[in-house]
Short mmCIF file of C-alpha atoms in Angstrom, two decimals:
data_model
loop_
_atom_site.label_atom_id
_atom_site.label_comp_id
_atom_site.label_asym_id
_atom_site.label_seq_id
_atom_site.Cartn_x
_atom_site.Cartn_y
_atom_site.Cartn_z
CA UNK A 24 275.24 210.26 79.59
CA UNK A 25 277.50 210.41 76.10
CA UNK A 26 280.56 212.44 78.13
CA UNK A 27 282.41 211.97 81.05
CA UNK A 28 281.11 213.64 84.29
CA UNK A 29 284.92 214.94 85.09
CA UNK A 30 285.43 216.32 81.67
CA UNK A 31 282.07 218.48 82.04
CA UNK A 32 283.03 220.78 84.78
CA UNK A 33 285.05 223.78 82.51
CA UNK A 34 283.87 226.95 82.20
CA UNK A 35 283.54 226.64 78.03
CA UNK A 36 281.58 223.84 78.78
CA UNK A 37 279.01 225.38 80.89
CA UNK A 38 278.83 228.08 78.63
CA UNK A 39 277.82 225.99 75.48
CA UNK A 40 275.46 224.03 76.64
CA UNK A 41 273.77 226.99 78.72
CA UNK A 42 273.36 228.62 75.61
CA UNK A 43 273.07 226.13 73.52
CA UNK A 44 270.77 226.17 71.11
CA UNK A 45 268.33 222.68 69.80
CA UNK A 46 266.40 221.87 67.08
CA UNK A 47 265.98 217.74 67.24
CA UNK A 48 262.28 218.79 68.62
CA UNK A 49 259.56 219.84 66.34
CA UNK A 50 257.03 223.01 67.66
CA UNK A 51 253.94 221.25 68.67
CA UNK A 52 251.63 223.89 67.22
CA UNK A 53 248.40 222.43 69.76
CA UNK A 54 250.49 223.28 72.90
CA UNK A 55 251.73 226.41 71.59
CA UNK A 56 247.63 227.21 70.53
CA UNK A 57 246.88 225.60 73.94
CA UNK A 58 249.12 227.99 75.73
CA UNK A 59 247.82 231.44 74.52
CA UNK A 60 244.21 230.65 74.26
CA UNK A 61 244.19 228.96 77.50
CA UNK A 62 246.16 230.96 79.37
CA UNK A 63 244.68 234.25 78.24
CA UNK A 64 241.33 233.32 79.09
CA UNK A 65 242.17 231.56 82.50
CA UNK A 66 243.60 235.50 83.63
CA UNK A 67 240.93 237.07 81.52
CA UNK A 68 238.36 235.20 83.23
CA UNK A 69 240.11 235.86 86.63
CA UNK A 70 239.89 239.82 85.82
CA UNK A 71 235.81 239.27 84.74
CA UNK A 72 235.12 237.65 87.64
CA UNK A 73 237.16 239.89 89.73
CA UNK A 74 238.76 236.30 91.38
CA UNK A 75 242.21 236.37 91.30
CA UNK A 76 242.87 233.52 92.79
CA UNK A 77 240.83 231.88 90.45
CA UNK A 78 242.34 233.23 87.39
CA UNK A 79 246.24 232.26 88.84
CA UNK A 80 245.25 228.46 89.58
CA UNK A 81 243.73 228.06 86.57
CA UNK A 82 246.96 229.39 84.47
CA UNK A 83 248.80 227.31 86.76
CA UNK A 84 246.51 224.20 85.14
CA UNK A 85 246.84 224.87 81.65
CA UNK A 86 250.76 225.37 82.30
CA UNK A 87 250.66 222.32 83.85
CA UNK A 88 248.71 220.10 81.01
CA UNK A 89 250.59 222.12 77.98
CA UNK A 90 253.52 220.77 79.41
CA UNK A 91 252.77 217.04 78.89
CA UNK A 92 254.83 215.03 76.11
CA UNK A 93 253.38 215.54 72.79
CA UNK A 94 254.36 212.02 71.34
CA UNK A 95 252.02 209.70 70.25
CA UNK A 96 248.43 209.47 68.99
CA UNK A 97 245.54 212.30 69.85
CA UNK A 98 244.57 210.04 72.16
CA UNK A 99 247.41 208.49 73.88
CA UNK A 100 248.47 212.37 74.24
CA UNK A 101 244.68 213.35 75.97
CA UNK A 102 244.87 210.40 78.28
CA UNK A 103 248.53 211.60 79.32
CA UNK A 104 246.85 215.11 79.98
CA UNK A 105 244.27 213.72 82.35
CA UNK A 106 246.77 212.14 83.97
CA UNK A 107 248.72 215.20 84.49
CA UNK A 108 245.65 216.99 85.85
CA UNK A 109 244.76 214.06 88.18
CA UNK A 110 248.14 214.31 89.53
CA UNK A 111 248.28 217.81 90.09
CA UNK A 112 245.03 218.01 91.58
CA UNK A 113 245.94 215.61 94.20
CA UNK A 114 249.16 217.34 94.78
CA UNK A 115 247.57 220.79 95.34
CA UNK A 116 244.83 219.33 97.91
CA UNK A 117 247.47 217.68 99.73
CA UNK A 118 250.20 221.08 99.74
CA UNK A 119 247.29 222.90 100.77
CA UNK A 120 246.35 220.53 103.97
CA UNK A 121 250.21 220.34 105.17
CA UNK A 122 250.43 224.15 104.34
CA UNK A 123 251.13 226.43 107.59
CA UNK A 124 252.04 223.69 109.94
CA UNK A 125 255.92 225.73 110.41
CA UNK A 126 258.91 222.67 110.78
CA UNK A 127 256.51 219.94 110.10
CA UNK A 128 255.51 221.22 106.72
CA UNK A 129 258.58 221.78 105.75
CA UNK A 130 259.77 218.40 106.74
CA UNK A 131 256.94 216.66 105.03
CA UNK A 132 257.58 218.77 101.62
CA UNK A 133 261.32 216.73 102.36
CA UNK A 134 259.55 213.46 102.75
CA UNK A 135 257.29 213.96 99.53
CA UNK A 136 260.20 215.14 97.49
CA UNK A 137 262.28 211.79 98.99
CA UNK A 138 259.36 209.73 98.02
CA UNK A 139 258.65 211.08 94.73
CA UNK A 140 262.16 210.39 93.57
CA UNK A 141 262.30 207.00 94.70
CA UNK A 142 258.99 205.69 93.40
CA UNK A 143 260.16 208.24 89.93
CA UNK A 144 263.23 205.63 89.10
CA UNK A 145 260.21 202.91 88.36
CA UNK A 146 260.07 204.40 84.61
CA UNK A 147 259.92 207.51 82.53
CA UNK A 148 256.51 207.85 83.14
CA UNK A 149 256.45 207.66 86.93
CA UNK A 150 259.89 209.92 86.72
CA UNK A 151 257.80 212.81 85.19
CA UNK A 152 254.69 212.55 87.52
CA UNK A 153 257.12 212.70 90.28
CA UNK A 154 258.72 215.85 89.67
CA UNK A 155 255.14 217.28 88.53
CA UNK A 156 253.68 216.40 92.11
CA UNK A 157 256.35 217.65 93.88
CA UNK A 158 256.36 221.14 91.76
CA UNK A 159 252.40 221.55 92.81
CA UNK A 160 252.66 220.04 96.43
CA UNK A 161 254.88 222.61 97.17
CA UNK A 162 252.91 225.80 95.73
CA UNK A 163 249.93 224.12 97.25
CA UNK A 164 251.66 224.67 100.47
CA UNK A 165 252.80 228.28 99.87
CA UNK A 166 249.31 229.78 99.30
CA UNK A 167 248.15 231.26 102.08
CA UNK A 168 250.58 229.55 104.78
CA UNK A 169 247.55 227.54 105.74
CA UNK A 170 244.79 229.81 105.96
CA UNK A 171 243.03 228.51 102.69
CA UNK A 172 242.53 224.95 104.37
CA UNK A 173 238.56 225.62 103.62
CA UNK A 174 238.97 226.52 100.29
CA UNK A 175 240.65 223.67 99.29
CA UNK A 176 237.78 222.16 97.21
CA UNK A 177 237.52 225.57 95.58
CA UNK A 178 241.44 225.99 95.05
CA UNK A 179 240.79 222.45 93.10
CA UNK A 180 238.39 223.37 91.14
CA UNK A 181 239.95 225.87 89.81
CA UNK A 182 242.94 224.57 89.08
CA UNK A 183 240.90 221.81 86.76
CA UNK A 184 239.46 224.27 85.24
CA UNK A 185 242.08 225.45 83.78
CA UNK A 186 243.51 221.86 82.70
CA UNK A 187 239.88 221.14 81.52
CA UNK A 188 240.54 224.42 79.35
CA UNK A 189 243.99 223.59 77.97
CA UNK A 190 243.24 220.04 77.35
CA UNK A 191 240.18 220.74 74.99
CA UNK A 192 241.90 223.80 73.12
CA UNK A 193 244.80 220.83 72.60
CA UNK A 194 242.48 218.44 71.50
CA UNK A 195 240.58 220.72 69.03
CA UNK A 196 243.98 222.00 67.97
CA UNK A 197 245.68 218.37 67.20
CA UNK A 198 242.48 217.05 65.30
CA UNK A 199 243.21 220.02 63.03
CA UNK A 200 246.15 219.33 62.36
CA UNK A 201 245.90 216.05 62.44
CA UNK A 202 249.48 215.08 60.12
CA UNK A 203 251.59 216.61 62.55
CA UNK A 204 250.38 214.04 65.21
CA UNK A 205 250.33 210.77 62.45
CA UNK A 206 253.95 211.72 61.73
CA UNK A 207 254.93 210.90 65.26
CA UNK A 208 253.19 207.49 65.51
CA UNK A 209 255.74 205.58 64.07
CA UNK A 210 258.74 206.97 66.13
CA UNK A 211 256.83 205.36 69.22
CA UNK A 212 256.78 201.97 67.98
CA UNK A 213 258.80 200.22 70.98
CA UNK A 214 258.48 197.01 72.75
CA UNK A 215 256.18 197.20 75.80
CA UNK A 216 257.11 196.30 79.23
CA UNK A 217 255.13 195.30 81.64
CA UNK A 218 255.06 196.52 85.07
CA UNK A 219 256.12 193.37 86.50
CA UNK A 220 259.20 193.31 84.71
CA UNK A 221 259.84 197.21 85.43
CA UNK A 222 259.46 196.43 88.93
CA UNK A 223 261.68 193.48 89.49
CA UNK A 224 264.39 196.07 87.24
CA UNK A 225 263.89 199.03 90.12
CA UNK A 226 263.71 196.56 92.70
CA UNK A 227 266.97 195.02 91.75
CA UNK A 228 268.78 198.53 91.52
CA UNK A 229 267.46 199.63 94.95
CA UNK A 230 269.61 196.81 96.63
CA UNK A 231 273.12 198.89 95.62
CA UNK A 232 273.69 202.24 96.68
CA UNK A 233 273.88 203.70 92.96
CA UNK A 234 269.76 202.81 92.97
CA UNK A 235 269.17 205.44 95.72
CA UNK A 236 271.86 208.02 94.63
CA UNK A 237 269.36 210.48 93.26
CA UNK A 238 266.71 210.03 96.02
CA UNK A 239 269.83 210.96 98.80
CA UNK A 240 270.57 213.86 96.39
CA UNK A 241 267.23 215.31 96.26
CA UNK A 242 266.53 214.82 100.15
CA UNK A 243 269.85 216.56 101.05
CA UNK A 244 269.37 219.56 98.67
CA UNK A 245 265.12 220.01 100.09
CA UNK A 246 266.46 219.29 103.57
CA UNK A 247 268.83 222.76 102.68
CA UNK A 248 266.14 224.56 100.93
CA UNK A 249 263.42 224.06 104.40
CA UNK A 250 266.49 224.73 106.43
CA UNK A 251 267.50 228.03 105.05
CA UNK A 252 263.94 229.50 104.36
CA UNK A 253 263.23 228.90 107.96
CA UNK A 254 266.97 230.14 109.48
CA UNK A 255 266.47 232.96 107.49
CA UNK A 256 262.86 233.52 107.37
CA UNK A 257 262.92 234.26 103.80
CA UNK A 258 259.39 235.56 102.16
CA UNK A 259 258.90 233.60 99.44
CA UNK A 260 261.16 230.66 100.19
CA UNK A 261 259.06 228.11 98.83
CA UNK A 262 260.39 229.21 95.76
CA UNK A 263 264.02 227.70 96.40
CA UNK A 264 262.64 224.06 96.78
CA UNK A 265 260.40 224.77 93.57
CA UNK A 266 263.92 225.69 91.72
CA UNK A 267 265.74 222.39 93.37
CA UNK A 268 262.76 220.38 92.00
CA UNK A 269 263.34 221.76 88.39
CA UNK A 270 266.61 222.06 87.92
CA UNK A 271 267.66 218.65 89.59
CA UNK A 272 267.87 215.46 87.37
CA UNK A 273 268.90 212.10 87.19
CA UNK A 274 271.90 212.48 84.76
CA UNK A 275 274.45 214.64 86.59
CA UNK A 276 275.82 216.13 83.43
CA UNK A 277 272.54 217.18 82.24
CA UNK A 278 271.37 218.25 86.02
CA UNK A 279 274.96 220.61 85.76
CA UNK A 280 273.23 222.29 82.51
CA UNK A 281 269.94 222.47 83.53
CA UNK A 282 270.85 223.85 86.76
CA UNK A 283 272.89 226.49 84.86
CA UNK A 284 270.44 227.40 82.20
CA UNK A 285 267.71 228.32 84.99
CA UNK A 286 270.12 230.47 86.95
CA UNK A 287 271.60 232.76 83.69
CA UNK A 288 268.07 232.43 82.23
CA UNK A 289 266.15 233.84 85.68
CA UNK A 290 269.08 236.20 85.94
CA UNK A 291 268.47 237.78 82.53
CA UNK A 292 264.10 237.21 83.17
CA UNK A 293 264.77 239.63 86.22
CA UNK A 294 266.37 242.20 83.89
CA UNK A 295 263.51 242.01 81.78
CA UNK A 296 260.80 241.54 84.75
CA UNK A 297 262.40 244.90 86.00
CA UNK A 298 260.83 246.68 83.22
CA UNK A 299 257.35 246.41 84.56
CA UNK A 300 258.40 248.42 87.41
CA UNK A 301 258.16 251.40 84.75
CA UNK A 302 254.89 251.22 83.89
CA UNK A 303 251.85 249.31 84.89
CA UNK A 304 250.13 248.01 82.81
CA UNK A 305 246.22 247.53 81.99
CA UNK A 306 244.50 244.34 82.83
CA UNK A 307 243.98 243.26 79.73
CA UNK A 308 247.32 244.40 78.16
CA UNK A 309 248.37 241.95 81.31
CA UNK A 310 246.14 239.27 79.18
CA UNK A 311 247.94 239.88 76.19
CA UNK A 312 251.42 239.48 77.34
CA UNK A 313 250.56 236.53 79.39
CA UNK A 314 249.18 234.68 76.67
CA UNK A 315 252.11 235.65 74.46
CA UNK A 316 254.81 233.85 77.22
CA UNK A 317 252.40 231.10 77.57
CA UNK A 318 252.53 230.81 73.70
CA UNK A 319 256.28 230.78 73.50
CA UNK A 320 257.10 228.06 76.58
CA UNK A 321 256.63 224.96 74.49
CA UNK A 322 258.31 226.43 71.62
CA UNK A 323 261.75 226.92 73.63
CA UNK A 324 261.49 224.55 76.57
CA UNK A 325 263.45 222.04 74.38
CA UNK A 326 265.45 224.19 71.81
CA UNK A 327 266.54 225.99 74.60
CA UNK A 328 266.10 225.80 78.33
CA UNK A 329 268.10 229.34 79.26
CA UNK A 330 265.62 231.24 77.01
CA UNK A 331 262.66 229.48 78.42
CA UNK A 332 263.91 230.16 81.88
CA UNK A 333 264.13 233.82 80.94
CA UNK A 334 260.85 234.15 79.58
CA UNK A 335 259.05 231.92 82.57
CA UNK A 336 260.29 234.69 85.48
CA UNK A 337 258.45 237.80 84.00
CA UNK A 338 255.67 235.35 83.06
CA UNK A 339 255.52 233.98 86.87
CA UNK A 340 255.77 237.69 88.58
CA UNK A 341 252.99 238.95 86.28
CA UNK A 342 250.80 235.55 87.26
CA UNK A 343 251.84 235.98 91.33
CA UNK A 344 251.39 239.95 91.38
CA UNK A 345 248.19 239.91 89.13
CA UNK A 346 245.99 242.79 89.63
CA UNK A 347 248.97 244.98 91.63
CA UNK A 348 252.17 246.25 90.45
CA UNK A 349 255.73 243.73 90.06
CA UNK A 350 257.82 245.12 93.42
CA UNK A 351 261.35 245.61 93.66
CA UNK A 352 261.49 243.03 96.41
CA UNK A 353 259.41 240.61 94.33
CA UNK A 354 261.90 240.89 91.49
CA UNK A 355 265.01 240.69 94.35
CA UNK A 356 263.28 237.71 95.98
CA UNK A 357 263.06 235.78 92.64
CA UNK A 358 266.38 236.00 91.79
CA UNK A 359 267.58 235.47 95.48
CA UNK A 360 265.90 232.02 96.05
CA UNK A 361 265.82 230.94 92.38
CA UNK A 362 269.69 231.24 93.07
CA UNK A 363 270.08 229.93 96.01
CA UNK A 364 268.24 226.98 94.95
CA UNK A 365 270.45 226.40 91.64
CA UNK A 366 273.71 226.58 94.53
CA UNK A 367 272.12 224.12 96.17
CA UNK A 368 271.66 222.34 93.38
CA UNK A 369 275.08 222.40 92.43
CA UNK A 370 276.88 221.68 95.22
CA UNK A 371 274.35 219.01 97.44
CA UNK A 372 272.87 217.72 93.43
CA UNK A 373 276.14 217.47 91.56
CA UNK A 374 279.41 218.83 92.75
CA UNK A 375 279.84 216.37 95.89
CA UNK A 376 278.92 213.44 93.42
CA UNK A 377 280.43 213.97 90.33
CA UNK A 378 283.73 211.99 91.16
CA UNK A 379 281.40 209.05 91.79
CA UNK A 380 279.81 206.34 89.25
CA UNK A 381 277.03 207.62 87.19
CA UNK A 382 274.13 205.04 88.11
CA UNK A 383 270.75 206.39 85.86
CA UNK A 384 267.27 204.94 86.22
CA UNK A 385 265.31 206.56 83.33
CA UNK A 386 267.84 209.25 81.52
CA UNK A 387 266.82 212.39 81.30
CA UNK A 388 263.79 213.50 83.58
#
């Protein structure tokens, strides 16, 4: 973290950093490529097949794969994609098998977001995968509050279908342009370290308190997510944990500004997600738009997080209301739990610790 915690709590602060603006990261034209084609024909396919379902889990799985790092070879980059799928494939079977179980799936979504960010601060790598399990073991648990237990296998399927999808349009797309991925080679020329020494390093930090900070963080602000969504029977609660997930990091300054970006960005999204209440549109003007956002989520995910943010809500209402018209209460229970998860956030993630040492595993993830 290159500033003080305590200087990074003023009102000019959070506003230049939520809209600031970042051009240190390259477009990575196979994701972007990746994201339309693969996205449009996961919901085209959905419509053609007149399965839904089919066509939202396998967006979900190109989303998913698009969003793995870029850096490296073709091939270090398509064995990091497999990975991703792998994970959340696993994670979707198992959200679907604790799904509609009342406290106790709630309290197990706690344990596996507890878990997850312990076994995370091993390295980057394991950091990423963490957050990416938890993300799809909880929407595995929110489809069909258990009743999709049989389908599980099919749910699955689909979902790799998708990654399948966005994976080979990625592939096809970095072999074309093949400079763009030579010219990052070189910038990942580090010293490896093997897994022996990375776990005597996490082992070692897990015998002070500052090695378990984040984990207590996270399983205090999920513990508050179940805890409202079932006081207050909220609809779509699931979607408060899926904001705590995202938003919270490891670095307290940059959780503060993530955790900022997503609520002005969803804020502004819901504004623009309220337009589709004046018209509906056609299936397959539905395609075109959701390829377009799908397109545009790599290009400002790291030049900046507010816009991205603003773009995923509409993106996310069109994928969860596919084939019937955005609702009012859709758009009011976005915003509702999307900001009661960045409060939560705040105040359990980063308020009640910022007077205390900074202790970081793996930076920024």
């Amino acid at each position: 973290m290159s500033k003080s915690v305590h200087e990074n709590t003023g009102l000019g602060f959070i506003l230049k950093e939520t809209l600031q603006w970042s051009n240190e990261t390259s477009i990575n034209y196979p994701q972007v490529i990746a994201g339309f084609i693969g996205m449009a024909s996961c919901i085209s396919l959905g419509f053609y097949l007149n399965n839904l379902m089919f066509g939202l889990l396998s967006t979900f799985g190109v989303m998913i794969t698009s969003d793995t790092s870029s850096d490296g070879t073709i091939k270090q980059h398509t064995i990091e994609q497999f990975r991703t799928m792998a994970i959340g494939t696993v994670a979707m079977i198992i959200g679907i098998i604790i799904a509609g179980h009342g406290w106790m799936t709630g309290g197990l979504i706690v344990t596996i977001s507890t878990l997850a960010a312990l076994l995370g601060g091993f390295s980057r790598t394991f950091a990423i995968a963490s957050v990416q399990f938890v993300i799809l073991s909880i929407i595995g648990s929110s489809m069909g509050d258990g009743g999709l237990h049989q389908d599980m296998f099919k749910i699955s399927a689909s979902f790799v279908t998708g990654s399948l999808l966005g994976i080979i349009v990625s592939v096809i797309t970095g072999y074309l342009m093949q400079k763009l991925w030579d010219d990052k080679v070189s910038v990942q020329q580090t010293a490896k370290i093997s897994y022996r020494q990375r776990f005597t390093t996490w082992r070692n930090k897990l015998t002070h308190f500052t090695g378990w900070k984040y984990t207590v963080r996270v399983a205090l602000c999920m513990i508050a997510a179940q805890l409202i969504g079932f006081v207050f029977h909220l609809e779509r609660s699931y979607w408060i944990g899926l904001t705590v997930a995202i938003v919270l990091k490891r670095d307290l300054a940059y959780s503060q500004r993530r955790i900022f970006q997503r609520g002005i960005g969803t804020a502004v999204g819901v504004l623009l997600g309220s337009c589709l209440l004046l018209w509906s549109l056609p299936q397959w003007d539905s395609v075109v738009i959701i390829g377009l956002l799908g397109a545009l989520r790599p290009i400002f995910k790291n030049r900046s997080y507010a816009i991205y943010a603003m773009l995923m809500t509409p993106l996310m209402l069109m994928m969860f209301s596919t084939g019937s018209p955005v609702t009012a209460h859709l758009l009011e229970y976005r915003l509702l739990d999307t900001m009661i998860g960045c409060v939560l956030a705040y105040v359990l993630g980063f308020y009640i610790w910022k007077n205390a040492s900074q202790g970081n595993f793996v930076g920024k993830t």
